[in-house]
Coordinates of C-alpha atoms in Angstrom, one line a residue:
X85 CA 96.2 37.8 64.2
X86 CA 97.5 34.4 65.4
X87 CA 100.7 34.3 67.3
X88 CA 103.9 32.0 66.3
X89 CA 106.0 30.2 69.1
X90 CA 109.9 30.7 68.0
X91 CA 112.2 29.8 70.4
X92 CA 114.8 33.0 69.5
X93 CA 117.7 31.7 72.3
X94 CA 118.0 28.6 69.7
X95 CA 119.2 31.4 67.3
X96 CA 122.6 33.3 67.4
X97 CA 121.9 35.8 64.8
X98 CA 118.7 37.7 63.5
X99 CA 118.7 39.5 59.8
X100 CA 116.1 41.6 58.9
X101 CA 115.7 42.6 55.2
X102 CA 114.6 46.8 55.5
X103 CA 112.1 48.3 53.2
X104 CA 109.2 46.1 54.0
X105 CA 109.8 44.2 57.2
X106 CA 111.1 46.7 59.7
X107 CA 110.0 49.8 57.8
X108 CA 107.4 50.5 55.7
X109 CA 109.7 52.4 53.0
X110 CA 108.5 49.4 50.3
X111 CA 105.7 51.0 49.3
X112 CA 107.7 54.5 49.0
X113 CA 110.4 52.3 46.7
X114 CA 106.8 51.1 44.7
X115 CA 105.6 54.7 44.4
X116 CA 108.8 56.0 43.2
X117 CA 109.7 52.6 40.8
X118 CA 106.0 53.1 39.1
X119 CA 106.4 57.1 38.7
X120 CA 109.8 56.5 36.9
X121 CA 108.7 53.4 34.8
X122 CA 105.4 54.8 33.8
X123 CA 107.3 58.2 32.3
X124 CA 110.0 56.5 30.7
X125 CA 107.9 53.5 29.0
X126 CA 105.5 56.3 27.6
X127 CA 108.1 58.5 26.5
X128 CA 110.3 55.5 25.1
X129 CA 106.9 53.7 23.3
X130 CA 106.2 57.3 21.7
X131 CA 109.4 57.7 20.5
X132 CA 109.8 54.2 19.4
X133 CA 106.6 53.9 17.7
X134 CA 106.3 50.6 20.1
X135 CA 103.4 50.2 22.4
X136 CA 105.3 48.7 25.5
X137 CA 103.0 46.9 28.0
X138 CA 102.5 49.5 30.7
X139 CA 104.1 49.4 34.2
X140 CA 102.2 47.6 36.6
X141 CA 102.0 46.8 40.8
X142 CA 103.2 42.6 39.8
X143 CA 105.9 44.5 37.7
X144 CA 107.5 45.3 41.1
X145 CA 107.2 42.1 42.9
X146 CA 108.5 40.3 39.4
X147 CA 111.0 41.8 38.4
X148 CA 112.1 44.6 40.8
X149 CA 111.6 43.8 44.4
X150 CA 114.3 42.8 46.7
X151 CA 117.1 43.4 44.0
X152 CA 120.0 45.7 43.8
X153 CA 118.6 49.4 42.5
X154 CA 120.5 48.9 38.8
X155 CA 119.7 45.2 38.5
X156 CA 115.6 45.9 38.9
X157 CA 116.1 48.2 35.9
X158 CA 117.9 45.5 33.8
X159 CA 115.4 43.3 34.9
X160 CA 112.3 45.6 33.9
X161 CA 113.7 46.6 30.5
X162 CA 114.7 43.4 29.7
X163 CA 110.9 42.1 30.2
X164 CA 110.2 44.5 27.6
X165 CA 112.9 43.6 25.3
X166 CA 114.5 47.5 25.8
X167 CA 118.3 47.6 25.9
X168 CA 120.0 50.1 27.2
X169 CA 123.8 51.2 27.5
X170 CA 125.0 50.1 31.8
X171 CA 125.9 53.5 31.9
X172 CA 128.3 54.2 35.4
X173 CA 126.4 55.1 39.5
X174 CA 127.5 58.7 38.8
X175 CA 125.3 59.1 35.5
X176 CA 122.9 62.3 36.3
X177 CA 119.4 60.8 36.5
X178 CA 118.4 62.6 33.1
X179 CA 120.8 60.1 31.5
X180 CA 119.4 57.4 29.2
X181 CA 121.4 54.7 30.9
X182 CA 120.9 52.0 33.3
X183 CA 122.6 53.6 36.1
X184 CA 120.5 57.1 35.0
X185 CA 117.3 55.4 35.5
X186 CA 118.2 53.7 38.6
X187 CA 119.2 57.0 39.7
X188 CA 116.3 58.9 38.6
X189 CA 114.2 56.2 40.6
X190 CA 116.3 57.1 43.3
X191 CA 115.8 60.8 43.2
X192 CA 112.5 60.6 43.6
X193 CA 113.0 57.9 46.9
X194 CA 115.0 60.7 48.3
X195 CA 112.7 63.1 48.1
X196 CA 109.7 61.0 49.9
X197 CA 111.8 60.3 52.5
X198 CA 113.2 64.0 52.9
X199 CA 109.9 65.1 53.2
X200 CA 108.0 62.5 54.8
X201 CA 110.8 60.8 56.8
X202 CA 109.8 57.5 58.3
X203 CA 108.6 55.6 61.1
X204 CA 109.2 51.3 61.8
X205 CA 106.8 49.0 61.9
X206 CA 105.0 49.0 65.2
X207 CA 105.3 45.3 65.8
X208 CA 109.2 45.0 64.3
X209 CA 110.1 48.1 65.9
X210 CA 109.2 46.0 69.3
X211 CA 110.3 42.1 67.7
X212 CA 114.0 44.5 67.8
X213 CA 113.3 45.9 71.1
X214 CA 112.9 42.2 72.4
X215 CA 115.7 40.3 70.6
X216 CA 118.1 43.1 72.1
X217 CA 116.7 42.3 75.9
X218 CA 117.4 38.6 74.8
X219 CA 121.0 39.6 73.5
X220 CA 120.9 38.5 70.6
X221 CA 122.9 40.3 67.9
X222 CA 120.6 41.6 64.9
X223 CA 121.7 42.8 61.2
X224 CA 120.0 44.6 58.2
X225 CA 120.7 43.3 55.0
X226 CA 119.3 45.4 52.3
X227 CA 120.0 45.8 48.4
X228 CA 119.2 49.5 48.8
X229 CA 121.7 52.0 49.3
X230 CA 119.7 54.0 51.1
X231 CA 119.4 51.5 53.9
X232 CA 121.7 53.8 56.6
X233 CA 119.3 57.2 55.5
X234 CA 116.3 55.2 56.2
X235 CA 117.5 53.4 59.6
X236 CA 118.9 56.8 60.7
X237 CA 115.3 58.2 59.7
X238 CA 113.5 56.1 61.8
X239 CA 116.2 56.5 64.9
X240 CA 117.3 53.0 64.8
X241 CA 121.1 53.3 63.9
X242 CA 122.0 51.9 67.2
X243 CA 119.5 48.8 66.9
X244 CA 121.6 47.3 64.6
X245 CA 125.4 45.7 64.8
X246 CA 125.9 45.9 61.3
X247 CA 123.9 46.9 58.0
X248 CA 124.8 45.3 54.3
X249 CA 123.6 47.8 51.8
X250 CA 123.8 47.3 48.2
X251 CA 126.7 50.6 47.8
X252 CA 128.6 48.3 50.5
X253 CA 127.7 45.2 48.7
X254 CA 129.1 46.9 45.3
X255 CA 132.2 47.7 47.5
X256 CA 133.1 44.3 48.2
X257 CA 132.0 42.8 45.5
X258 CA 128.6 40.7 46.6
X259 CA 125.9 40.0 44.5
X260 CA 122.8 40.8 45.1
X261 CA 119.9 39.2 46.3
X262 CA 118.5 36.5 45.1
X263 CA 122.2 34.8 45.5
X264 CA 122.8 34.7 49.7
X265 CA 126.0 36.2 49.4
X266 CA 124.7 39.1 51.8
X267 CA 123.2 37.7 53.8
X268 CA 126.1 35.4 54.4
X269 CA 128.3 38.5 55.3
X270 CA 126.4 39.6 57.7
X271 CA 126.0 36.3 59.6
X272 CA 129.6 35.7 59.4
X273 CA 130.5 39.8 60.5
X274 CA 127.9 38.9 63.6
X275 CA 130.4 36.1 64.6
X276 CA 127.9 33.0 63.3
X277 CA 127.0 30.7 60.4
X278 CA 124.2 30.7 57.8
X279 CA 123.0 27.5 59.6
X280 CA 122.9 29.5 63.1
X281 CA 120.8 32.5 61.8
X282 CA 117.1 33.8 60.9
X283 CA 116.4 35.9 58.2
X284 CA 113.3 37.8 57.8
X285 CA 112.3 39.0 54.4
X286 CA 109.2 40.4 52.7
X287 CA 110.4 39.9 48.8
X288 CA 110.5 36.8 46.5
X289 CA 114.0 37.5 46.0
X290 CA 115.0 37.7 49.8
X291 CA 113.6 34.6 50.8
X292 CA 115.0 33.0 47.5
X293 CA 118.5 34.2 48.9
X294 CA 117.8 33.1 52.2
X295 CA 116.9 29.4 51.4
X296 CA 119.8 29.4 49.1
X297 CA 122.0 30.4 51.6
X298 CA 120.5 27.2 53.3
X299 CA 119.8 29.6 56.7
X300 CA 118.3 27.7 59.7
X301 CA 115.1 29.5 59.3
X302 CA 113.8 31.9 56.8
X303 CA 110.8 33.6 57.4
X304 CA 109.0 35.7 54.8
X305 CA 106.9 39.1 55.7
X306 CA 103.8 39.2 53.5
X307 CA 103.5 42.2 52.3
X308 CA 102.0 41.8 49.7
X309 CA 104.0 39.3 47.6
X310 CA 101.4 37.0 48.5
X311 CA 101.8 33.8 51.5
X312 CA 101.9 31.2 48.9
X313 CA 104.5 32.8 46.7
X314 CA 107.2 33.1 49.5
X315 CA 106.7 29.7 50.7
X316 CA 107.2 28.5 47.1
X317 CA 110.5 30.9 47.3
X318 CA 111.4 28.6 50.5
X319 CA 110.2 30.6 53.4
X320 CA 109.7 28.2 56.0
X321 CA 107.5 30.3 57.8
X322 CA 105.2 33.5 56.5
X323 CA 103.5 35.9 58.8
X324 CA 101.9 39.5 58.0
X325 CA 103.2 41.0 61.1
X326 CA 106.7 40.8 63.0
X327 CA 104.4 41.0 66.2
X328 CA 103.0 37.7 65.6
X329 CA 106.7 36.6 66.2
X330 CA 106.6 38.2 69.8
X331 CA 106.1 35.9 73.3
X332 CA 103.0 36.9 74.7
X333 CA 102.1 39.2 71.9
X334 CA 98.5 40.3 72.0
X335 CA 96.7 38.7 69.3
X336 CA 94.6 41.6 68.0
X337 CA 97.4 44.0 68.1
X338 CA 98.9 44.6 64.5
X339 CA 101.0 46.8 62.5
X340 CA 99.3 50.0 60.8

């Protein structure tokens, strides 16, 4: 694993994008996305007498990653020229609705991490533990509104000064990733400026945000959304591993 030099005391503000980068709750949002999606476009194409293309894995990185939970439905359907009525967030997940599928998504997200619970990233868990010793004030920024549940989860509520969810992004009125809006927030809550801040994102639409928001340095967290695909979204950097961001970090340690 090769190492990257950053200087972090240039820096007065680090945001870290969740599911994906400090936690590895992505693949729990993929899992639950693909059950929800596979039911409802077989149910939906039998009772339409329509063959919808299946869900798929690129189905989450096109059209659903890094968004606001509602939005990645839109997005989804819309691929597959399905309209639906918005609906409203309190819609029961049984409801044929935007909001009902987001919710039933989110049901099953829930569940996971009731039973499972969650544990960070080795090498971000200790990228954290280093920026605090440096001082340096740190941010999540996350379109999911389960962002607190999983920090609290993995015990890091007190690593962070501040967390941008998407309920608190609804709340004030933000959009969602890929606009920078968020992101923006959160620098400006930590006391700084876009142009004074990192972000660190593992989806298309993060790093998309973060270059719009013209941040000093965006680096993206491959994942699986593939190197050359965030760079093209304006990372300026891409590693696999938040360790690789650590001074003095042993080369052949990575995250499991």
């Amino acid at each position: 694993m090769a190492r990257t030099t950053l200087d972090w005391q240039a820096w007065d503000a680090v945001l870290f994008d969740l599911d994906g980068v400090v936690t590895p709750t992505a693949e729990v949002h993929m899992h639950a996305w693909e059950a929800m999606f596979t039911t409802y476009l077989t149910t939906r194409s039998a009772a339409d007498g329509v063959a919808y293309a299946p869900y798929t894995e690129q189905d989450y990185f096109s059209y659903v990653d890094g968004k606001p939970r509602y939005d990645g439905v839109r997005s989804l359907l819309a691929s597959r020229e399905i309209t639906l009525p918005e609906g409203s967030p309190e819609d029961p997940p049984t409801a044929e609705t935007i909001c009902g599928l987001g919710n039933r998504k989110n049901e099953a997200f829930s569940a996971i991490l009731a039973t499972e619970g969650v544990t960070a990233y080795p090498g971000s868990k200790r990228l954290v533990e280093e920026l605090h010793r440096r001082g340096i004030p740190l941010a999540v920024v996350s379109s999911s509104r389960n962002a607190p549940a999983v920090i609290a989860a993995a015990g890091m509520t007190e690593d962070f000064a501040f967390v941008m969810h998407g309920g608190l992004a609804a709340e004030l009125g933000l959009p969602g990733k890929p606009a920078p809006d968020t992101f923006a927030h959160a620098a400006t809550v930590l006391g700084t400026t876009n142009a004074r801040a990192v972000v660190l994102e593992d989806a298309i639409n993060g790093v998309a945000a973060g270059h719009a928001g013209e941040f000093g340095l965006v680096i993206g967290v491959d994942r699986g959304a593939g190197a050359d695909a965030l760079t093209a979204a304006g990372a300026d950097l891409v590693v696999t591993d938040l360790a690789q961001l650590l001074p003095g970090a042993d080369p052949a340690e990575e995250d499991r």
